[in-house]
């Protein structure tokens, strides 16, 4: 049996000679800050154990992807990948990447989660396999937190799953809670984020929030028959404890003042930024982001135009990276109190009126905040 030789766009049958592809169960992945569904986790509805060779595993992964995409075409997807398939090299994932592109989905919107069998792989093989996924444009994830901390740091996945058995121990079991807290700190230090699985109670939500977890999935949010487009259960107030709320830092949050940001990749040229400013006279800043949509630099309108329109400015800078003229991003958590954000803006006298960048729990750019809006609102209050 061989792997499929051509990718199938959404809505087409897989030409593998098999019966209908397995139906996928779809589970919402919820942001514990906003209660919004950020992604959809895909799981086989049945245990389709028809062969364990690379070809069979690759075919089942492709069939699962098609089944999921027939029902969810907008939100990012999280697909399970058997750890053994990483041993098959690049081919199965190249076929998957080609199929997604033909179906109109970018690989960066797809996270491939290596299942718990990763613990049986040599660490070098796992890190090589994860590197292949990244080269093809996919995001990677580890399907368990029960791994050596150094392996989590070396593989640096986009996120990792906190096993349901660990989640069940939060907050009552101090030992399991300590594991969750420890792996969360290690993961965040490596740029990875924990996803708590099997959450079934408000007490667990509160404990996970205190441990630093911001993504979760489980029956507390939706039933097994949940489908994309349906609502999930609202986050209980007790789970929305704001770690930033202390003392006088009360009142409106940064999220209330956010406006859409104009973002470009970090290798954008000054000419591209100049065009953006020229097309919108009200645009006050352009944010440069990395491949994970995290801000790496900020271009203030006045400073940028002063540099590029000065003597020889266009000749010197236009075709070169705009980052040469940018300043460090001034970020603030979108859940932070507006008063705290205003204080942060005042720490740099030369840039006090430049836009603040509101970020989510991943450090990703969610929008910008005009300091003048904060001053106007708080002065009225």
mmCIF file of C-alpha atoms in Angstrom:
data_model
loop_
_atom_site.group_PDB
_atom_site.id
_atom_site.type_symbol
_atom_site.label_atom_id
_atom_site.label_comp_id
_atom_site.label_asym_id
_atom_site.label_seq_id
_atom_site.Cartn_x
_atom_site.Cartn_y
_atom_site.Cartn_z
ATOM 1 C CA UNK A 1 0.000 0.000 0.000
ATOM 2 C CA UNK A 2 1.379 3.421 -0.912
ATOM 3 C CA UNK A 3 0.756 6.954 0.177
ATOM 4 C CA UNK A 4 -1.626 9.034 -1.955
ATOM 5 C CA UNK A 5 0.155 10.518 -4.938
ATOM 6 C CA UNK A 6 -2.045 13.603 -5.241
ATOM 7 C CA UNK A 7 -3.630 15.975 -2.772
ATOM 8 C CA UNK A 8 -7.383 16.265 -2.630
ATOM 9 C CA UNK A 9 -9.035 19.648 -2.294
ATOM 10 C CA UNK A 10 -11.819 20.134 0.193
ATOM 11 C CA UNK A 11 -14.953 18.275 -0.776
ATOM 12 C CA UNK A 12 -13.151 15.732 -2.996
ATOM 13 C CA UNK A 13 -12.799 12.048 -2.201
ATOM 14 C CA UNK A 14 -9.448 10.594 -1.318
ATOM 15 C CA UNK A 15 -8.309 8.378 -4.157
ATOM 16 C CA UNK A 16 -6.821 5.692 -1.967
ATOM 17 C CA UNK A 17 -9.168 2.833 -2.677
ATOM 18 C CA UNK A 18 -10.434 2.975 0.894
ATOM 19 C CA UNK A 19 -13.954 3.345 2.165
ATOM 20 C CA UNK A 20 -15.257 6.681 3.443
ATOM 21 C CA UNK A 21 -12.718 8.506 5.629
ATOM 22 C CA UNK A 22 -13.323 8.360 9.361
ATOM 23 C CA UNK A 23 -15.639 10.972 10.805
ATOM 24 C CA UNK A 24 -13.800 13.431 13.022
ATOM 25 C CA UNK A 25 -14.854 14.571 16.465
ATOM 26 C CA UNK A 26 -14.290 18.297 16.847
ATOM 27 C CA UNK A 27 -13.533 19.862 20.216
ATOM 28 C CA UNK A 28 -13.274 23.582 20.944
ATOM 29 C CA UNK A 29 -10.056 24.975 22.399
ATOM 30 C CA UNK A 30 -11.020 27.911 24.603
ATOM 31 C CA UNK A 31 -9.154 31.029 25.672
ATOM 32 C CA UNK A 32 -9.578 31.338 29.443
ATOM 33 C CA UNK A 33 -9.203 35.119 29.252
ATOM 34 C CA UNK A 34 -11.978 35.881 26.785
ATOM 35 C CA UNK A 35 -13.972 32.633 26.657
ATOM 36 C CA UNK A 36 -13.560 32.616 22.860
ATOM 37 C CA UNK A 37 -12.900 29.500 20.782
ATOM 38 C CA UNK A 38 -9.387 29.963 19.381
ATOM 39 C CA UNK A 39 -9.014 26.659 17.555
ATOM 40 C CA UNK A 40 -10.648 23.300 16.933
ATOM 41 C CA UNK A 41 -9.032 20.062 18.011
ATOM 42 C CA UNK A 42 -9.660 17.105 15.716
ATOM 43 C CA UNK A 43 -9.871 13.517 16.932
ATOM 44 C CA UNK A 44 -10.903 10.297 15.177
ATOM 45 C CA UNK A 45 -14.471 9.279 16.028
ATOM 46 C CA UNK A 46 -13.398 5.626 16.039
ATOM 47 C CA UNK A 47 -10.154 3.756 16.560
ATOM 48 C CA UNK A 48 -9.202 3.077 12.957
ATOM 49 C CA UNK A 49 -6.320 0.710 13.526
ATOM 50 C CA UNK A 50 -5.995 -0.586 9.970
ATOM 51 C CA UNK A 51 -2.249 -0.992 9.716
ATOM 52 C CA UNK A 52 0.587 0.783 11.448
ATOM 53 C CA UNK A 53 2.991 1.274 8.539
ATOM 54 C CA UNK A 54 3.836 4.776 7.394
ATOM 55 C CA UNK A 55 1.566 4.597 4.357
ATOM 56 C CA UNK A 56 -1.488 3.621 6.417
ATOM 57 C CA UNK A 57 -0.765 6.236 9.060
ATOM 58 C CA UNK A 58 -0.310 8.912 6.398
ATOM 59 C CA UNK A 59 -3.553 7.992 4.667
ATOM 60 C CA UNK A 60 -5.509 8.097 7.916
ATOM 61 C CA UNK A 61 -4.053 11.509 8.790
ATOM 62 C CA UNK A 62 -5.036 12.876 5.386
ATOM 63 C CA UNK A 63 -8.511 11.364 5.663
ATOM 64 C CA UNK A 64 -8.958 12.863 9.120
ATOM 65 C CA UNK A 65 -7.914 16.275 7.793
ATOM 66 C CA UNK A 66 -10.464 16.082 4.984
ATOM 67 C CA UNK A 67 -13.215 15.020 7.364
ATOM 68 C CA UNK A 68 -12.450 17.952 9.667
ATOM 69 C CA UNK A 69 -12.165 20.527 6.901
ATOM 70 C CA UNK A 70 -15.548 19.546 5.512
ATOM 71 C CA UNK A 71 -17.041 20.839 8.775
ATOM 72 C CA UNK A 72 -14.674 23.644 9.829
ATOM 73 C CA UNK A 73 -13.103 25.925 7.235
ATOM 74 C CA UNK A 74 -12.277 29.064 9.259
ATOM 75 C CA UNK A 75 -10.776 28.383 12.674
ATOM 76 C CA UNK A 76 -7.245 27.014 13.101
ATOM 77 C CA UNK A 77 -7.153 23.215 13.379
ATOM 78 C CA UNK A 78 -5.186 20.933 15.696
ATOM 79 C CA UNK A 79 -4.590 17.503 14.131
ATOM 80 C CA UNK A 80 -3.260 14.437 15.982
ATOM 81 C CA UNK A 81 -0.134 12.874 14.509
ATOM 82 C CA UNK A 82 1.098 9.396 15.520
ATOM 83 C CA UNK A 83 4.630 9.734 16.845
ATOM 84 C CA UNK A 84 5.665 6.810 14.623
ATOM 85 C CA UNK A 85 4.877 8.871 11.541
ATOM 86 C CA UNK A 86 7.741 11.236 12.381
ATOM 87 C CA UNK A 87 10.047 8.328 11.584
ATOM 88 C CA UNK A 88 8.759 8.244 7.997
ATOM 89 C CA UNK A 89 10.545 11.434 7.027
ATOM 90 C CA UNK A 90 9.211 14.355 5.054
ATOM 91 C CA UNK A 91 6.923 12.712 2.476
ATOM 92 C CA UNK A 92 3.692 12.192 4.476
ATOM 93 C CA UNK A 93 3.768 15.774 5.736
ATOM 94 C CA UNK A 94 4.671 17.215 2.325
ATOM 95 C CA UNK A 95 1.541 15.556 0.935
ATOM 96 C CA UNK A 96 -0.513 16.964 3.808
ATOM 97 C CA UNK A 97 0.922 20.454 3.280
ATOM 98 C CA UNK A 98 0.131 20.316 -0.444
ATOM 99 C CA UNK A 99 -3.418 19.121 0.278
ATOM 100 C CA UNK A 100 -4.108 21.937 2.722
ATOM 101 C CA UNK A 101 -2.831 24.555 0.290
ATOM 102 C CA UNK A 102 -5.066 23.216 -2.459
ATOM 103 C CA UNK A 103 -7.961 23.293 -0.036
ATOM 104 C CA UNK A 104 -7.297 26.972 0.622
ATOM 105 C CA UNK A 105 -5.800 26.630 4.104
ATOM 106 C CA UNK A 106 -2.369 27.891 5.122
ATOM 107 C CA UNK A 107 -0.122 25.399 6.946
ATOM 108 C CA UNK A 108 0.515 28.049 9.621
ATOM 109 C CA UNK A 109 -3.175 27.686 10.616
ATOM 110 C CA UNK A 110 -2.684 23.959 11.222
ATOM 111 C CA UNK A 111 -1.047 22.602 14.359
ATOM 112 C CA UNK A 112 0.160 19.009 14.202
ATOM 113 C CA UNK A 113 0.093 17.487 17.687
ATOM 114 C CA UNK A 114 2.418 14.518 18.122
ATOM 115 C CA UNK A 115 0.631 11.983 20.323
ATOM 116 C CA UNK A 116 1.842 10.655 23.677
ATOM 117 C CA UNK A 117 3.867 7.964 21.860
ATOM 118 C CA UNK A 118 6.542 10.644 21.493
ATOM 119 C CA UNK A 119 7.935 9.454 24.821
ATOM 120 C CA UNK A 120 9.074 6.264 23.089
ATOM 121 C CA UNK A 121 11.056 8.110 20.418
ATOM 122 C CA UNK A 122 14.719 9.014 20.841
ATOM 123 C CA UNK A 123 14.896 12.713 21.601
ATOM 124 C CA UNK A 124 17.027 13.417 18.514
ATOM 125 C CA UNK A 125 14.434 11.781 16.282
ATOM 126 C CA UNK A 126 11.631 13.792 17.854
ATOM 127 C CA UNK A 127 13.422 17.131 17.456
ATOM 128 C CA UNK A 128 14.287 16.305 13.837
ATOM 129 C CA UNK A 129 10.678 15.401 13.114
ATOM 130 C CA UNK A 130 9.385 18.598 14.706
ATOM 131 C CA UNK A 131 11.913 20.572 12.638
ATOM 132 C CA UNK A 132 10.480 19.014 9.452
ATOM 133 C CA UNK A 133 6.970 20.135 10.418
ATOM 134 C CA UNK A 134 8.229 23.679 10.944
ATOM 135 C CA UNK A 135 10.070 23.717 7.616
ATOM 136 C CA UNK A 136 6.800 22.868 5.875
ATOM 137 C CA UNK A 137 5.053 25.757 7.632
ATOM 138 C CA UNK A 138 3.028 23.788 10.186
ATOM 139 C CA UNK A 139 2.901 24.592 13.860
ATOM 140 C CA UNK A 140 3.872 21.731 16.131
ATOM 141 C CA UNK A 141 2.550 20.566 19.489
ATOM 142 C CA UNK A 142 3.365 17.814 21.952
ATOM 143 C CA UNK A 143 0.478 15.623 23.064
ATOM 144 C CA UNK A 144 1.637 15.217 26.654
ATOM 145 C CA UNK A 145 3.292 17.165 29.451
ATOM 146 C CA UNK A 146 4.793 13.958 30.883
ATOM 147 C CA UNK A 147 8.155 14.499 29.221
ATOM 148 C CA UNK A 148 11.609 15.561 30.316
ATOM 149 C CA UNK A 149 11.781 19.350 30.716
ATOM 150 C CA UNK A 150 14.878 19.609 28.509
ATOM 151 C CA UNK A 151 12.995 17.866 25.688
ATOM 152 C CA UNK A 152 10.236 20.458 25.896
ATOM 153 C CA UNK A 153 12.809 23.235 25.686
ATOM 154 C CA UNK A 154 14.720 21.643 22.795
ATOM 155 C CA UNK A 155 11.663 20.863 20.684
ATOM 156 C CA UNK A 156 10.018 24.246 21.511
ATOM 157 C CA UNK A 157 6.503 23.356 20.283
ATOM 158 C CA UNK A 158 3.830 26.000 19.805
ATOM 159 C CA UNK A 159 1.951 24.390 22.681
ATOM 160 C CA UNK A 160 1.836 21.145 24.663
ATOM 161 C CA UNK A 161 -1.064 19.230 26.168
ATOM 162 C CA UNK A 162 -1.449 19.005 29.911
ATOM 163 C CA UNK A 163 -2.783 15.465 30.252
ATOM 164 C CA UNK A 164 -6.316 15.019 31.575
ATOM 165 C CA UNK A 165 -4.878 12.985 34.486
ATOM 166 C CA UNK A 166 -2.814 16.016 35.530
ATOM 167 C CA UNK A 167 -5.722 18.408 35.041
ATOM 168 C CA UNK A 168 -7.881 16.223 37.299
ATOM 169 C CA UNK A 169 -5.412 16.826 40.146
ATOM 170 C CA UNK A 170 -5.732 20.624 39.990
ATOM 171 C CA UNK A 171 -6.102 22.189 42.513
ATOM 172 C CA UNK A 172 -6.682 19.425 45.100
ATOM 173 C CA UNK A 173 -3.549 17.293 44.568
ATOM 174 C CA UNK A 174 -0.493 19.375 45.448
ATOM 175 C CA UNK A 175 1.904 17.035 43.653
ATOM 176 C CA UNK A 176 0.040 17.092 40.350
ATOM 177 C CA UNK A 177 -0.568 20.826 40.644
ATOM 178 C CA UNK A 178 3.172 21.333 41.122
ATOM 179 C CA UNK A 179 3.857 19.383 37.921
ATOM 180 C CA UNK A 180 1.409 21.555 35.974
ATOM 181 C CA UNK A 181 2.874 24.759 37.410
ATOM 182 C CA UNK A 182 6.441 23.620 36.754
ATOM 183 C CA UNK A 183 5.881 22.493 33.153
ATOM 184 C CA UNK A 184 3.905 25.666 32.473
ATOM 185 C CA UNK A 185 6.784 27.852 33.618
ATOM 186 C CA UNK A 186 9.324 25.827 31.650
ATOM 187 C CA UNK A 187 7.154 25.841 28.549
ATOM 188 C CA UNK A 188 6.460 29.560 28.634
ATOM 189 C CA UNK A 189 10.169 30.204 29.067
ATOM 190 C CA UNK A 190 10.738 28.267 25.832
ATOM 191 C CA UNK A 191 7.939 30.075 23.998
ATOM 192 C CA UNK A 192 5.469 27.175 24.329
ATOM 193 C CA UNK A 193 2.023 27.324 25.858
ATOM 194 C CA UNK A 194 0.117 24.700 27.863
ATOM 195 C CA UNK A 195 -3.279 23.381 26.777
ATOM 196 C CA UNK A 196 -5.202 21.774 29.634
ATOM 197 C CA UNK A 197 -7.215 18.746 28.512
ATOM 198 C CA UNK A 198 -10.303 17.254 30.113
ATOM 199 C CA UNK A 199 -11.354 20.299 32.157
ATOM 200 C CA UNK A 200 -14.675 19.509 33.813
ATOM 201 C CA UNK A 201 -15.168 21.943 36.709
ATOM 202 C CA UNK A 202 -14.934 25.590 37.713
ATOM 203 C CA UNK A 203 -12.467 24.690 40.464
ATOM 204 C CA UNK A 204 -10.115 23.271 37.843
ATOM 205 C CA UNK A 205 -10.453 26.445 35.777
ATOM 206 C CA UNK A 206 -9.480 28.593 38.736
ATOM 207 C CA UNK A 207 -6.528 26.353 39.604
ATOM 208 C CA UNK A 208 -5.302 26.258 36.018
ATOM 209 C CA UNK A 209 -5.494 30.031 35.739
ATOM 210 C CA UNK A 210 -3.426 30.400 38.908
ATOM 211 C CA UNK A 211 -0.900 27.946 37.457
ATOM 212 C CA UNK A 212 -0.533 30.124 34.354
ATOM 213 C CA UNK A 213 -2.569 28.031 31.919
ATOM 214 C CA UNK A 214 -4.623 30.067 29.437
ATOM 215 C CA UNK A 215 -5.863 27.412 26.975
ATOM 216 C CA UNK A 216 -8.234 24.597 27.852
ATOM 217 C CA UNK A 217 -10.487 21.956 26.379
ATOM 218 C CA UNK A 218 -13.031 19.670 28.033
ATOM 219 C CA UNK A 219 -16.641 18.929 28.943
ATOM 220 C CA UNK A 220 -16.988 22.099 31.029
ATOM 221 C CA UNK A 221 -17.090 24.018 27.740
ATOM 222 C CA UNK A 222 -19.037 21.772 25.367
ATOM 223 C CA UNK A 223 -20.587 18.339 24.936
ATOM 224 C CA UNK A 224 -19.091 15.611 22.764
ATOM 225 C CA UNK A 225 -21.482 16.460 19.922
ATOM 226 C CA UNK A 226 -20.331 20.097 19.718
ATOM 227 C CA UNK A 227 -19.999 21.464 16.178
ATOM 228 C CA UNK A 228 -18.224 24.577 14.849
ATOM 229 C CA UNK A 229 -20.447 27.625 15.021
ATOM 230 C CA UNK A 230 -22.174 26.474 18.196
ATOM 231 C CA UNK A 231 -21.650 28.357 21.430
ATOM 232 C CA UNK A 232 -19.476 27.095 24.230
ATOM 233 C CA UNK A 233 -20.348 27.489 27.900
ATOM 234 C CA UNK A 234 -19.318 30.912 29.220
ATOM 235 C CA UNK A 235 -16.301 31.108 31.482
ATOM 236 C CA UNK A 236 -17.489 31.410 35.101
ATOM 237 C CA UNK A 237 -16.518 34.642 36.816
ATOM 238 C CA UNK A 238 -14.405 32.733 39.321
ATOM 239 C CA UNK A 239 -12.122 31.630 36.482
ATOM 240 C CA UNK A 240 -11.472 35.182 35.356
ATOM 241 C CA UNK A 241 -9.296 36.252 38.265
ATOM 242 C CA UNK A 242 -7.029 38.945 36.931
ATOM 243 C CA UNK A 243 -3.476 38.569 38.114
ATOM 244 C CA UNK A 244 -2.889 42.168 37.078
ATOM 245 C CA UNK A 245 -5.564 43.560 39.412
ATOM 246 C CA UNK A 246 -3.847 45.000 42.472
ATOM 247 C CA UNK A 247 -4.484 48.010 44.617
ATOM 248 C CA UNK A 248 -5.564 51.071 42.624
ATOM 249 C CA UNK A 249 -5.225 49.361 39.257
ATOM 250 C CA UNK A 250 -8.963 49.043 38.715
ATOM 251 C CA UNK A 251 -11.427 50.301 36.148
ATOM 252 C CA UNK A 252 -11.520 49.764 32.379
ATOM 253 C CA UNK A 253 -9.202 47.280 30.719
ATOM 254 C CA UNK A 254 -6.835 47.785 27.803
ATOM 255 C CA UNK A 255 -9.094 45.628 25.623
ATOM 256 C CA UNK A 256 -11.751 48.364 25.753
ATOM 257 C CA UNK A 257 -9.409 50.769 23.946
ATOM 258 C CA UNK A 258 -7.946 48.432 21.335
ATOM 259 C CA UNK A 259 -8.173 49.333 17.653
ATOM 260 C CA UNK A 260 -7.031 47.113 14.754
ATOM 261 C CA UNK A 261 -3.291 47.168 14.102
ATOM 262 C CA UNK A 262 -1.625 47.355 10.705
ATOM 263 C CA UNK A 263 0.977 44.591 10.790
ATOM 264 C CA UNK A 264 3.736 43.511 8.423
ATOM 265 C CA UNK A 265 6.354 40.789 8.546
ATOM 266 C CA UNK A 266 9.635 41.686 10.164
ATOM 267 C CA UNK A 267 11.419 41.706 6.780
ATOM 268 C CA UNK A 268 9.081 44.351 5.279
ATOM 269 C CA UNK A 269 10.858 47.192 3.498
ATOM 270 C CA UNK A 270 10.617 50.865 4.347
ATOM 271 C CA UNK A 271 8.965 51.426 0.974
ATOM 272 C CA UNK A 272 6.100 49.102 1.946
ATOM 273 C CA UNK A 273 5.643 50.892 5.253
ATOM 274 C CA UNK A 274 5.712 54.276 3.505
ATOM 275 C CA UNK A 275 2.946 53.087 1.180
ATOM 276 C CA UNK A 276 0.829 52.026 4.173
ATOM 277 C CA UNK A 277 1.197 55.431 5.812
ATOM 278 C CA UNK A 278 0.478 57.146 2.509
ATOM 279 C CA UNK A 279 -2.738 55.198 1.989
ATOM 280 C CA UNK A 280 -4.152 56.092 5.419
ATOM 281 C CA UNK A 281 -3.595 59.541 6.824
ATOM 282 C CA UNK A 282 -5.046 58.451 10.201
ATOM 283 C CA UNK A 283 -2.634 55.536 10.603
ATOM 284 C CA UNK A 284 -0.310 56.254 13.520
ATOM 285 C CA UNK A 285 1.841 53.124 13.591
ATOM 286 C CA UNK A 286 2.848 49.944 11.771
ATOM 287 C CA UNK A 287 3.766 46.850 13.788
ATOM 288 C CA UNK A 288 6.324 44.333 12.549
ATOM 289 C CA UNK A 289 5.587 40.761 13.645
ATOM 290 C CA UNK A 290 7.413 37.429 13.558
ATOM 291 C CA UNK A 291 6.147 34.080 12.251
ATOM 292 C CA UNK A 292 4.109 33.603 15.439
ATOM 293 C CA UNK A 293 2.452 37.011 15.070
ATOM 294 C CA UNK A 294 4.374 38.435 18.012
ATOM 295 C CA UNK A 295 5.492 42.074 17.736
ATOM 296 C CA UNK A 296 9.215 42.524 17.198
ATOM 297 C CA UNK A 297 9.318 46.223 16.326
ATOM 298 C CA UNK A 298 7.073 49.268 15.987
ATOM 299 C CA UNK A 299 7.208 52.127 13.487
ATOM 300 C CA UNK A 300 5.741 55.401 14.735
ATOM 301 C CA UNK A 301 4.372 57.548 11.893
ATOM 302 C CA UNK A 302 6.084 60.797 12.822
ATOM 303 C CA UNK A 303 9.482 59.255 13.525
ATOM 304 C CA UNK A 304 9.400 57.073 10.424
ATOM 305 C CA UNK A 305 8.366 59.842 8.028
ATOM 306 C CA UNK A 306 10.976 62.183 9.503
ATOM 307 C CA UNK A 307 13.677 59.614 8.725
ATOM 308 C CA UNK A 308 12.588 58.608 5.245
ATOM 309 C CA UNK A 309 11.569 62.009 3.878
ATOM 310 C CA UNK A 310 14.662 63.819 5.089
ATOM 311 C CA UNK A 311 17.707 64.499 2.880
ATOM 312 C CA UNK A 312 18.629 61.289 1.026
ATOM 313 C CA UNK A 313 16.243 59.418 3.328
ATOM 314 C CA UNK A 314 14.355 57.615 0.575
ATOM 315 C CA UNK A 315 17.543 56.588 -1.221
ATOM 316 C CA UNK A 316 19.107 55.337 2.002
ATOM 317 C CA UNK A 317 16.164 53.448 3.450
ATOM 318 C CA UNK A 318 13.381 52.715 0.940
ATOM 319 C CA UNK A 319 14.529 49.308 -0.269
ATOM 320 C CA UNK A 320 16.033 48.225 3.022
ATOM 321 C CA UNK A 321 14.308 46.535 5.963
ATOM 322 C CA UNK A 322 11.988 48.898 7.793
ATOM 323 C CA UNK A 323 13.142 47.397 11.063
ATOM 324 C CA UNK A 324 16.255 49.600 10.786
ATOM 325 C CA UNK A 325 14.040 52.611 11.507
ATOM 326 C CA UNK A 326 11.803 50.945 14.089
ATOM 327 C CA UNK A 327 11.723 51.107 17.836
ATOM 328 C CA UNK A 328 11.286 48.304 20.324
ATOM 329 C CA UNK A 329 7.625 47.259 20.666
ATOM 330 C CA UNK A 330 5.879 48.680 23.722
ATOM 331 C CA UNK A 331 3.548 45.849 24.656
ATOM 332 C CA UNK A 332 0.838 45.614 27.271
ATOM 333 C CA UNK A 333 -1.437 42.695 28.148
ATOM 334 C CA UNK A 334 -4.902 43.183 26.727
ATOM 335 C CA UNK A 335 -6.348 42.275 30.154
ATOM 336 C CA UNK A 336 -4.263 44.889 32.007
ATOM 337 C CA UNK A 337 -6.010 47.858 33.639
ATOM 338 C CA UNK A 338 -5.964 50.966 31.437
ATOM 339 C CA UNK A 339 -4.382 52.956 34.273
ATOM 340 C CA UNK A 340 -1.479 50.497 34.448
ATOM 341 C CA UNK A 341 -1.025 50.810 30.672
ATOM 342 C CA UNK A 342 -0.924 54.590 30.938
ATOM 343 C CA UNK A 343 1.733 54.367 33.632
ATOM 344 C CA UNK A 344 3.736 52.051 31.386
ATOM 345 C CA UNK A 345 3.501 54.541 28.517
ATOM 346 C CA UNK A 346 4.944 57.257 30.740
ATOM 347 C CA UNK A 347 8.158 55.380 31.509
ATOM 348 C CA UNK A 348 9.782 56.537 28.237
ATOM 349 C CA UNK A 349 9.537 60.319 27.926
ATOM 350 C CA UNK A 350 10.608 60.426 24.266
ATOM 351 C CA UNK A 351 7.976 57.885 23.211
ATOM 352 C CA UNK A 352 5.207 58.684 25.674
ATOM 353 C CA UNK A 353 2.557 59.293 22.980
ATOM 354 C CA UNK A 354 3.467 56.368 20.710
ATOM 355 C CA UNK A 355 0.949 53.539 20.377
ATOM 356 C CA UNK A 356 0.967 50.660 22.841
ATOM 357 C CA UNK A 357 0.638 47.152 21.425
ATOM 358 C CA UNK A 358 -1.995 44.980 23.096
ATOM 359 C CA UNK A 359 -0.983 41.314 23.223
ATOM 360 C CA UNK A 360 -2.738 38.118 24.225
ATOM 361 C CA UNK A 361 -1.458 35.304 26.423
ATOM 362 C CA UNK A 362 0.716 34.049 23.532
ATOM 363 C CA UNK A 363 2.388 37.439 23.174
ATOM 364 C CA UNK A 364 0.636 37.868 19.810
ATOM 365 C CA UNK A 365 -0.434 41.291 18.564
ATOM 366 C CA UNK A 366 -4.167 41.794 19.062
ATOM 367 C CA UNK A 367 -4.339 45.507 18.272
ATOM 368 C CA UNK A 368 -2.933 48.872 19.268
ATOM 369 C CA UNK A 369 -3.963 51.381 21.893
ATOM 370 C CA UNK A 370 -3.648 55.132 21.340
ATOM 371 C CA UNK A 371 -2.274 56.743 24.487
ATOM 372 C CA UNK A 372 -4.412 59.816 23.786
ATOM 373 C CA UNK A 373 -7.532 57.622 24.081
ATOM 374 C CA UNK A 374 -6.397 56.408 27.506
ATOM 375 C CA UNK A 375 -5.729 59.941 28.726
ATOM 376 C CA UNK A 376 -9.050 61.243 27.437
ATOM 377 C CA UNK A 377 -11.066 58.401 28.973
ATOM 378 C CA UNK A 378 -9.330 58.355 32.351
ATOM 379 C CA UNK A 379 -9.463 62.124 32.684
ATOM 380 C CA UNK A 380 -13.227 61.995 32.220
ATOM 381 C CA UNK A 381 -13.476 59.195 34.774
#
